[in-house]
Coordinates of C-alpha atoms in Angstrom, one line a residue:
M1 CA 6.3 -15.2 24.9
S2 CA 4.0 -14.4 22.1
W3 CA 5.2 -14.6 18.5
W4 CA 4.7 -10.9 17.8
Q5 CA 7.0 -9.7 20.6
D6 CA 10.1 -10.3 18.5
T7 CA 8.6 -10.8 15.0
V8 CA 10.0 -9.6 11.7
C9 CA 7.1 -8.4 9.7
Y10 CA 7.4 -7.6 5.9
E11 CA 5.3 -4.9 4.5
L12 CA 3.9 -5.8 1.1
Y13 CA 2.5 -3.0 -1.2
P14 CA 0.5 -5.2 -3.6
R15 CA 0.4 -2.9 -6.7
A16 CA 4.2 -2.7 -6.6
F17 CA 5.2 -6.2 -5.5
A18 CA 4.5 -8.6 -8.4
D19 CA 2.2 -8.8 -11.3
F20 CA 0.7 -12.1 -12.3
D21 CA -1.9 -11.3 -15.0
G22 CA 0.4 -9.1 -17.1
D23 CA -1.5 -5.8 -16.9
G24 CA 1.4 -3.9 -15.4
I25 CA -0.2 -3.7 -11.9
G26 CA 0.9 -5.9 -9.0
D27 CA -1.9 -8.2 -7.8
L28 CA -2.8 -10.8 -5.2
A29 CA -1.9 -13.7 -7.4
G30 CA 1.5 -12.2 -8.0
A31 CA 2.0 -11.7 -4.3
T32 CA 1.0 -15.3 -3.7
A33 CA 3.6 -16.5 -6.3
R34 CA 6.4 -14.4 -4.7
L35 CA 5.7 -15.2 -1.0
G36 CA 8.5 -17.6 -1.1
H37 CA 10.9 -14.7 -1.3
I38 CA 9.6 -13.3 2.0
A39 CA 9.8 -16.7 3.7
E40 CA 13.4 -17.3 2.4
L41 CA 14.3 -13.9 3.7
G42 CA 13.4 -15.1 7.2
A43 CA 10.4 -12.9 8.0
D44 CA 7.7 -14.2 10.3
A45 CA 4.7 -12.3 9.1
V46 CA 3.4 -10.3 6.1
W47 CA 1.5 -7.1 6.4
I48 CA -0.3 -6.3 3.1
T49 CA -1.4 -2.8 2.5
P50 CA -5.0 -2.1 1.2
F51 CA -6.2 -4.3 -1.6
Y52 CA -9.8 -3.2 -1.3
P53 CA -11.9 -1.5 -4.0
S54 CA -10.7 2.1 -4.3
P55 CA -10.7 5.0 -6.8
L56 CA -7.0 5.3 -5.9
A57 CA -7.0 9.0 -4.9
D58 CA -4.5 8.0 -2.2
G59 CA -2.8 4.8 -3.3
G60 CA -5.6 2.5 -2.0
Y61 CA -6.2 4.1 1.4
D62 CA -9.4 5.7 0.0
I63 CA -11.6 2.6 0.4
A64 CA -15.0 2.2 -1.3
D65 CA -15.7 -1.3 0.2
H66 CA -13.9 -2.5 3.4
T67 CA -14.8 -6.1 2.8
G68 CA -14.1 -6.3 -0.9
V69 CA -11.1 -7.0 -3.2
A70 CA -10.2 -4.4 -5.9
P71 CA -10.9 -5.9 -9.3
D72 CA -7.5 -5.0 -10.6
L73 CA -5.9 -6.9 -7.8
G74 CA -8.0 -10.1 -8.0
T75 CA -11.0 -11.7 -6.3
P76 CA -11.9 -12.8 -2.8
E77 CA -10.8 -16.3 -3.8
D78 CA -7.3 -14.9 -4.8
F79 CA -7.2 -13.4 -1.3
D80 CA -8.0 -16.8 0.2
R81 CA -5.2 -18.4 -1.8
L82 CA -2.8 -15.8 -0.6
T83 CA -3.8 -16.4 3.0
A84 CA -3.5 -20.2 2.6
R85 CA -0.1 -19.9 0.9
A86 CA 1.2 -17.6 3.6
H87 CA 0.1 -20.0 6.3
D88 CA 1.7 -23.0 4.4
L89 CA 5.0 -21.1 4.4
G90 CA 4.7 -20.4 8.2
L91 CA 3.9 -16.7 7.6
K92 CA 1.3 -14.8 9.6
L93 CA -0.9 -12.5 7.6
I94 CA -1.7 -8.9 8.7
V95 CA -4.1 -6.7 6.8
D96 CA -4.8 -3.0 6.9
L97 CA -7.8 -1.6 8.8
V98 CA -8.6 1.9 7.7
P99 CA -11.2 3.3 10.1
N100 CA -10.5 7.1 10.0
H101 CA -12.1 7.7 6.6
T102 CA -13.7 6.1 3.5
S103 CA -13.6 7.0 -0.2
D104 CA -16.0 9.6 -1.3
Q105 CA -17.3 6.9 -3.7
H106 CA -18.2 4.7 -0.7
P107 CA -22.0 3.9 -0.6
W108 CA -22.2 5.6 2.8
F109 CA -20.8 8.9 1.5
Q110 CA -22.9 8.8 -1.6
E111 CA -26.0 8.3 0.5
A112 CA -24.9 11.1 2.8
L113 CA -24.6 13.5 -0.1
A114 CA -28.0 12.5 -1.4
S115 CA -29.8 12.5 2.0
G116 CA -28.9 16.1 2.8
P117 CA -28.3 18.0 6.0
G118 CA -29.4 16.5 9.3
S119 CA -29.8 13.0 7.9
A120 CA -28.7 9.8 9.7
A121 CA -26.5 9.1 6.7
R122 CA -24.6 12.4 7.2
A123 CA -24.2 11.6 10.9
R124 CA -21.7 8.9 9.9
Y125 CA -19.3 11.6 8.7
L126 CA -18.3 15.1 10.0
F127 CA -20.6 17.4 8.1
R128 CA -20.9 21.0 9.5
S129 CA -22.2 24.4 8.5
G130 CA -19.6 26.9 7.4
R131 CA -18.6 30.1 9.0
G132 CA -19.0 33.6 7.6
S133 CA -22.2 35.5 6.8
H134 CA -23.2 32.9 4.1
G135 CA -21.4 29.8 5.4
E136 CA -18.7 30.4 2.8
L137 CA -15.8 29.7 5.2
P138 CA -14.7 26.3 6.5
P139 CA -16.1 25.4 9.9
N140 CA -12.6 25.7 11.5
D141 CA -9.0 26.3 10.6
W142 CA -7.8 22.7 10.4
Q143 CA -5.4 21.8 7.6
S144 CA -5.2 18.6 5.6
A145 CA -2.1 16.5 5.9
F146 CA -1.9 16.7 2.1
G147 CA -2.1 20.5 2.0
G148 CA -4.9 23.0 2.0
P149 CA -8.0 23.1 4.3
A150 CA -9.3 19.9 5.9
W151 CA -12.8 20.8 4.7
T152 CA -14.6 20.7 1.3
R153 CA -18.0 22.3 0.7
T154 CA -20.9 20.3 -0.9
A155 CA -23.5 21.5 -3.4
D156 CA -26.0 22.2 -0.6
G157 CA -23.6 24.4 1.3
E158 CA -22.5 22.1 4.1
W159 CA -18.8 21.2 4.6
Y160 CA -17.3 17.8 5.3
C161 CA -14.0 17.1 7.1
H162 CA -11.1 15.2 5.5
L163 CA -7.8 15.1 7.3
H164 CA -6.3 13.8 4.1
A165 CA -7.5 14.2 0.5
P166 CA -11.0 15.6 -0.3
E167 CA -11.7 12.2 -1.7
Q168 CA -11.3 10.7 1.8
P169 CA -14.1 12.0 4.0
D170 CA -13.5 11.4 7.7
L171 CA -16.0 9.2 9.7
N172 CA -17.7 10.2 12.8
W173 CA -16.7 7.7 15.4
R174 CA -19.3 8.9 17.9
D175 CA -21.9 7.4 15.5
A176 CA -23.1 4.0 16.7
H177 CA -23.6 2.7 13.2
V178 CA -19.9 3.4 12.3
R179 CA -18.8 1.6 15.5
S180 CA -21.0 -1.4 14.8
A181 CA -20.1 -1.7 11.1
F182 CA -16.3 -1.8 11.8
A183 CA -16.8 -4.5 14.4
D184 CA -18.4 -6.5 11.6
I185 CA -15.5 -5.7 9.3
L186 CA -13.1 -7.1 11.8
R187 CA -15.1 -10.3 12.1
Y188 CA -15.3 -10.6 8.3
W189 CA -11.5 -10.7 7.8
L190 CA -10.9 -12.8 10.9
D191 CA -13.3 -15.4 9.4
R192 CA -11.2 -15.3 6.2
G193 CA -8.2 -16.3 8.2
V194 CA -6.2 -13.1 8.9
D195 CA -3.9 -13.1 11.9
G196 CA -4.1 -9.5 12.8
F197 CA -4.6 -5.8 11.7
R198 CA -2.5 -2.8 11.2
V199 CA -4.7 0.2 12.2
D200 CA -4.3 3.2 9.9
V201 CA -4.2 6.7 11.5
A202 CA -5.0 5.1 14.8
H203 CA -4.4 8.4 16.7
A204 CA -7.0 10.5 14.8
L205 CA -10.4 8.7 14.8
F206 CA -12.0 10.9 17.4
K207 CA -11.8 14.7 17.0
A208 CA -12.1 17.1 19.9
E209 CA -15.7 17.9 20.9
G210 CA -16.9 21.0 19.2
L211 CA -14.1 20.8 16.5
P212 CA -12.2 23.8 17.9
D213 CA -9.7 25.8 15.9
A214 CA -6.1 24.6 16.1
G215 CA -4.8 28.1 16.2
P216 CA -1.6 29.6 14.8
G217 CA 0.7 27.0 16.3
Q218 CA -0.8 24.0 14.5
H219 CA 1.8 21.7 13.0
R220 CA 1.8 21.9 9.2
D221 CA 4.4 19.2 8.4
P222 CA 2.8 17.0 5.8
L223 CA 1.6 13.6 7.1
R224 CA 1.9 14.5 10.7
N225 CA -0.1 17.6 11.7
H226 CA 0.1 16.1 15.2
L227 CA -0.6 19.3 17.2
M228 CA -4.1 19.6 15.8
P229 CA -7.1 18.9 18.1
Y230 CA -8.0 15.7 16.4
Y231 CA -4.9 14.1 17.8
D232 CA -4.7 11.4 20.5
Q233 CA -8.2 11.8 22.1
E234 CA -8.9 9.7 25.2
E235 CA -12.1 8.2 23.5
L236 CA -9.8 6.1 21.4
H237 CA -8.9 3.7 24.2
P238 CA -12.3 2.3 25.1
L239 CA -12.8 1.6 21.3
Y240 CA -9.4 -0.3 21.1
R241 CA -10.3 -2.3 24.2
E242 CA -13.5 -3.4 22.4
W243 CA -11.5 -4.4 19.4
R244 CA -8.9 -6.3 21.4
A245 CA -11.7 -8.2 23.2
L246 CA -13.1 -9.1 19.8
L247 CA -9.7 -10.3 18.5
D248 CA -9.1 -12.3 21.7
T249 CA -12.5 -14.2 21.5
H250 CA -13.7 -14.5 17.9
P251 CA -13.3 -18.1 16.6
A252 CA -10.3 -18.7 14.3
P253 CA -10.7 -20.8 11.1
P254 CA -8.2 -23.6 10.3
G255 CA -4.7 -22.3 9.5
A256 CA -5.0 -19.0 11.3
V257 CA -3.4 -18.3 14.7
A258 CA -5.5 -18.9 17.8
P259 CA -7.6 -15.9 18.9
Q260 CA -5.3 -15.0 21.9
D261 CA -2.3 -14.9 19.5
R262 CA -3.7 -12.3 17.0
L263 CA -1.9 -9.0 16.6
M264 CA -3.2 -5.4 16.4
V265 CA -0.6 -2.8 15.7
A266 CA -1.3 1.0 15.7
E267 CA 0.0 3.5 13.1
A268 CA -0.2 6.3 15.6
A269 CA 1.8 9.5 14.9
V270 CA 2.5 10.0 18.6
F271 CA 6.1 11.0 19.2
D272 CA 6.1 11.1 23.1
P273 CA 7.0 7.6 24.2
A274 CA 4.9 7.9 27.4
R275 CA 1.8 8.9 25.4
L276 CA 2.4 6.3 22.7
A277 CA 2.6 3.6 25.4
R278 CA -1.1 4.2 26.3
Y279 CA -2.0 2.5 23.0
I280 CA -0.3 -0.7 24.1
R281 CA -1.6 -1.0 27.6
P282 CA -2.9 -4.4 28.6
G283 CA -6.2 -5.0 26.8
E284 CA -5.6 -2.5 24.0
M285 CA -3.2 -2.7 21.0
H286 CA -0.3 -5.2 21.1
Q287 CA 2.1 -2.8 19.4
A288 CA 2.5 0.7 18.0
F289 CA 4.8 1.8 15.2
N290 CA 7.9 3.6 16.6
F291 CA 8.1 6.6 14.2
A292 CA 10.6 8.3 16.6
F293 CA 13.2 5.7 15.6
L294 CA 12.4 6.0 11.9
E295 CA 12.9 9.7 12.0
A296 CA 15.9 9.8 14.3
A297 CA 19.0 11.5 12.9
W298 CA 22.1 9.4 12.1
E299 CA 23.8 10.5 15.3
P300 CA 24.8 8.3 18.2
A301 CA 23.3 10.5 21.0
E302 CA 20.0 10.9 19.2
L303 CA 19.7 7.2 18.4
R304 CA 20.6 6.1 21.9
R305 CA 18.1 8.6 23.3
V306 CA 15.3 7.2 21.1
I307 CA 16.2 3.6 21.9
D308 CA 16.3 4.1 25.6
A309 CA 13.1 6.1 25.7
S310 CA 11.3 3.6 23.6
L311 CA 12.4 0.6 25.7
S312 CA 11.7 2.4 29.0
A313 CA 8.2 3.6 28.2
P314 CA 5.4 1.9 30.2
G315 CA 3.0 -0.4 28.4
G316 CA 2.2 -4.0 27.9
G317 CA 3.5 -4.6 24.4
S318 CA 6.9 -5.0 22.8
V319 CA 8.8 -2.1 21.0
T320 CA 8.7 -1.9 17.3
W321 CA 11.5 -0.7 15.0
L322 CA 11.3 0.4 11.4
L323 CA 13.5 2.2 8.9
S324 CA 11.0 2.6 6.0
S325 CA 7.5 2.2 4.8
H326 CA 5.2 3.1 1.9
D327 CA 5.0 6.6 3.4
A328 CA 8.8 7.2 4.0
V329 CA 11.8 8.0 1.9
R330 CA 13.9 4.9 1.5
P331 CA 16.8 4.6 4.0
V332 CA 19.5 4.6 1.3
T333 CA 18.4 8.0 0.2
R334 CA 17.2 9.4 3.6
L335 CA 20.4 8.4 5.4
G336 CA 22.7 9.4 2.6
S337 CA 24.4 6.2 1.5
A338 CA 23.9 2.4 1.1
R339 CA 26.6 1.9 3.7
R340 CA 24.6 3.8 6.3
A341 CA 21.4 2.0 5.3
R342 CA 23.1 -1.4 5.8
A343 CA 24.5 -0.3 9.2
A344 CA 21.0 1.0 10.2
A345 CA 19.5 -2.4 9.3
L346 CA 21.9 -4.3 11.5
L347 CA 21.3 -1.8 14.3
M348 CA 17.5 -2.2 14.0
L349 CA 17.6 -6.0 13.7
A350 CA 19.8 -6.3 16.8
L351 CA 17.4 -4.4 19.1
P352 CA 15.0 -6.3 21.3
G353 CA 11.4 -6.2 20.1
S354 CA 9.8 -6.4 16.6
A355 CA 11.2 -5.2 13.3
Y356 CA 9.0 -4.1 10.4
L357 CA 10.6 -4.2 6.9
Y358 CA 9.3 -2.6 3.8
Q359 CA 9.5 -4.3 0.5
G360 CA 12.7 -3.4 -1.4
E361 CA 14.5 -2.5 1.8
E362 CA 16.1 -5.9 1.7
L363 CA 17.3 -5.1 -1.9
G364 CA 18.9 -1.8 -0.8
L365 CA 16.7 0.2 -3.2
P366 CA 17.2 4.0 -3.3
Q367 CA 14.3 6.4 -3.6
A368 CA 13.2 6.5 -7.2
H369 CA 12.5 9.6 -9.2
V370 CA 9.0 9.5 -10.7
P371 CA 8.5 11.8 -13.7
D372 CA 6.0 14.6 -13.2
D373 CA 3.4 13.1 -15.6
R374 CA 3.4 9.8 -13.7
V375 CA 3.1 11.0 -10.1
R376 CA 0.1 9.5 -8.4
D377 CA 0.5 10.9 -4.8
P378 CA -2.1 13.6 -4.0
L379 CA 0.6 15.5 -2.2
W380 CA 1.9 16.6 -5.6
E381 CA -1.2 18.4 -6.7
R382 CA -2.3 19.6 -3.2
S383 CA 1.1 21.2 -2.7
G384 CA 1.1 23.0 -6.0
H385 CA 3.8 20.7 -7.4
T386 CA 6.3 21.5 -4.6
D387 CA 6.1 18.1 -2.8
R388 CA 6.6 15.0 -4.9
G389 CA 5.1 12.8 -2.3
R390 CA 5.7 9.2 -1.6
D391 CA 5.6 7.6 -5.0
G392 CA 9.4 7.2 -5.1
S393 CA 9.2 4.4 -2.4
R394 CA 6.2 2.7 -4.2
V395 CA 7.9 1.9 -7.5
P396 CA 7.5 -1.8 -8.5
L397 CA 10.2 -4.2 -7.2
P398 CA 12.9 -5.4 -9.6
W399 CA 13.0 -9.2 -9.6
S400 CA 15.3 -10.1 -12.5
G401 CA 16.9 -8.9 -15.7
D402 CA 18.9 -5.8 -16.6
R403 CA 16.1 -3.5 -17.8
A404 CA 12.6 -2.5 -17.0
P405 CA 10.2 -4.1 -16.0
Y406 CA 12.8 -6.3 -14.3
G407 CA 10.6 -9.4 -14.0
F408 CA 7.9 -7.5 -12.2
T409 CA 5.4 -8.0 -15.1
T410 CA 5.2 -9.2 -18.7
A411 CA 3.6 -5.9 -19.7
A412 CA 5.6 -3.2 -21.4
P413 CA 7.6 -0.9 -19.1
E414 CA 5.4 2.1 -19.8
R415 CA 2.4 0.2 -18.4
T416 CA 3.7 -0.5 -15.0
W417 CA 2.0 0.9 -11.9
L418 CA 4.8 3.4 -11.5
P419 CA 7.9 3.7 -13.8
Q420 CA 11.0 1.9 -12.8
P421 CA 14.4 3.7 -13.2
E422 CA 17.1 2.6 -15.6
G423 CA 20.1 0.9 -14.1
W424 CA 18.3 -1.2 -11.5
G425 CA 19.7 -4.5 -12.8
P426 CA 22.2 -4.9 -9.9
Y427 CA 19.3 -4.4 -7.4
T428 CA 17.2 -7.3 -8.7
A429 CA 16.5 -10.1 -6.3
S430 CA 18.0 -12.6 -8.7
A431 CA 21.3 -10.6 -9.1
Q432 CA 21.7 -10.4 -5.4
A433 CA 20.6 -13.9 -4.4
Q434 CA 24.0 -15.6 -5.0
D435 CA 26.2 -12.6 -4.1
P436 CA 27.4 -13.0 -0.4
D437 CA 28.2 -9.3 -0.2
S438 CA 24.8 -8.1 -1.4
T439 CA 22.2 -6.3 0.7
L440 CA 19.8 -9.2 0.2
S441 CA 22.4 -11.7 1.6
L442 CA 23.1 -9.3 4.5
Y443 CA 19.4 -9.3 5.4
R444 CA 19.0 -13.0 5.0
E445 CA 22.0 -13.8 7.3
A446 CA 20.9 -11.2 9.8
L447 CA 17.5 -12.6 10.1
R448 CA 18.9 -16.1 10.3
L449 CA 21.2 -15.1 13.2
R450 CA 18.4 -13.2 14.9
R451 CA 16.1 -16.2 14.8
A452 CA 18.9 -18.6 15.9
H453 CA 19.8 -16.4 18.9
P454 CA 16.6 -14.7 20.1
A455 CA 16.6 -12.0 22.8
P456 CA 15.9 -13.6 26.2
D457 CA 13.4 -10.8 26.9
P458 CA 12.2 -8.8 23.9
T459 CA 10.8 -6.1 26.1
A460 CA 14.0 -5.5 28.1
A461 CA 16.6 -2.8 27.4
P462 CA 19.9 -4.0 26.0
H463 CA 23.1 -4.0 28.0
W464 CA 25.1 -1.0 26.7
Y465 CA 28.9 -1.2 26.3
S466 CA 29.1 2.3 24.8
A467 CA 28.7 5.4 27.0
P468 CA 26.6 8.4 26.2
G469 CA 28.7 10.7 24.2
D470 CA 30.7 8.0 22.4
P471 CA 30.8 8.2 18.6
H472 CA 29.6 4.7 18.4
L473 CA 26.8 2.4 19.8
A474 CA 27.6 -1.0 21.3
F475 CA 25.1 -3.2 23.1
R476 CA 24.3 -6.8 23.7
R477 CA 21.1 -8.6 22.8
G478 CA 21.3 -12.1 24.3
A479 CA 24.2 -13.9 22.6
L480 CA 24.6 -11.2 19.9
T481 CA 26.4 -8.0 20.4
C482 CA 26.0 -5.1 17.9
V483 CA 28.6 -2.3 17.3
V484 CA 27.8 0.6 15.1
N485 CA 30.4 3.2 14.2
L486 CA 28.7 6.5 13.7
G487 CA 31.9 8.5 13.9
D488 CA 34.1 9.8 11.1
R489 CA 37.2 7.6 11.9
P490 CA 37.7 3.8 12.0
L491 CA 36.8 2.2 15.3
R492 CA 38.9 -0.5 17.0
W493 CA 36.1 -2.7 18.1
A494 CA 38.5 -5.2 19.8
G495 CA 39.3 -2.6 22.4
L496 CA 35.7 -1.9 23.4
G497 CA 35.4 -4.9 25.7
V498 CA 32.6 -6.4 23.8
P499 CA 32.2 -10.2 23.8
G500 CA 32.2 -12.7 21.0
R501 CA 33.7 -13.1 17.5
P502 CA 32.6 -11.3 14.4
V503 CA 29.9 -13.1 12.4
L504 CA 28.3 -10.3 10.3
A505 CA 29.3 -6.8 9.2
G506 CA 27.6 -4.3 7.0
G507 CA 30.8 -3.7 5.0
P508 CA 34.4 -4.8 4.7
L509 CA 36.6 -4.8 7.8
D510 CA 40.2 -3.8 8.1
G511 CA 41.4 -6.2 10.8
D512 CA 39.8 -5.0 14.0
A513 CA 39.0 -1.6 12.5
L514 CA 35.3 -0.9 11.9
P515 CA 35.0 1.8 9.2
P516 CA 32.7 4.8 9.7
D517 CA 29.0 4.1 9.0
T518 CA 29.4 0.4 9.4
A519 CA 27.9 -2.1 11.9
L520 CA 29.3 -5.4 13.2
W521 CA 27.6 -8.3 14.9
L522 CA 29.5 -10.5 17.3
L523 CA 28.4 -13.9 18.7
D524 CA 29.7 -15.3 21.9
T525 CA 28.1 -18.8 21.7
P526 CA 28.3 -21.5 19.0
D527 CA 25.9 -21.1 16.1
P528 CA 23.7 -24.2 16.1
Q529 CA 23.5 -24.2 12.3
S530 CA 27.2 -24.5 11.8
P531 CA 29.3 -27.6 12.3
E532 CA 32.3 -25.4 13.0
G533 CA 30.4 -23.2 15.4
D534 CA 30.6 -20.0 13.5
G535 CA 27.4 -20.3 11.5
H536 CA 29.3 -19.4 8.3
G537 CA 28.1 -15.9 9.2
H538 CA 31.4 -14.4 8.1
A539 CA 31.9 -10.7 8.5
R540 CA 31.6 -9.0 5.2

């Protein structure tokens, strides 16, 4: 079994994780200094979101140099120290690959603007003539994920495509230079010791030939737009087979995993499990993010449907589970309560496959309110100030203390990357570390039990004890059984016929009654880390 088939990977958003140099912005040195937190949590890998040079029109995903390090985050040597420290702690290191677009400040795009229509430089992007009698209308009706047309007109009259912000021009993946350059980018980071890549917008690199109109039925939900004709083209898969072959054969430097153990995971907004499974066929991606689970309603039938569909879909990789990310509303807020978020965490971590955690999830952070004058997300402006965007999940982490900046930086609170709310003292890592009932303690114990009792087959569906239509979910994953009460009444778990004794719960129990919106783990073999055989994993 490969390490990634049941891994727990921690997403680290560097500007909001930890600040080392005191400028109020998280950086690579700060991340290196705090990697011990991730190792102590029990994660197996770290995925670090873009740290490349960027004008920050979209939180770092508008990249001006795919092989550089943003000066405000550090130096290439800082990245090497981060990689070495992660490997010393036993953590794999995954980095973002952003192949759909560049920054409009990227040398390629600046050359394209200067070279003019018909040039080889413009062929790297999607430049087109406009419609209308004077070319004054966009080439088609596509909409940007951030609102408004997916086209911007240049001074010479041509238009360029951008599925996101205008500052993020889309690349033309039918151009041989683009294809070759990104193979070199992969090699560059592999030579620096990374253990894999998360591929951003993996479903959208190739647009339909001729760039046809989407028509009146196109999906306009921000960040998805998944019915538009740039979505899920077949040309993606030969490209991903090329990348997989490169990952499997390119030599690894000391400290990195062997080539055949590297990971490539797709961020593909594909919600049909059968179509998503195409990305993880043998010889392509190892995994794809399971957004259907993240977006599932807190309802037993819906969650079971998504779980069964995810685990029964064809493909060669393991299933992934996630509750949050830098693009999603935090679970405490999205699900409606901290109790539900804790129950959802135990549900996710009990499922066979891999789990992806987003920084702050283990602290039980709610979505933060960011004042109007501090909002950075382009959704805010592009929506006419109707969509606040994703900044509320990107607020700097609270590490210690009872007031901002909560140990994140030595800078004044008004200088932090995004402002931290008042009242976050109880959420800090230091406040939770010694509290056995804290969310941090819950995650630490859950990951310890998960590692001590792995699923025999992380690709196999669990054994269900609950029936479709029950107000609860109950299933077995190896020696662990998970029960989640999604009903509105206490559940007598002892009468469900599930094996084992309670070792971990998302909240207080009342005898054998499991309160609503609470999850319980039971273990039916001795815990090897406990002399008494119960692992000290008492049900909380």
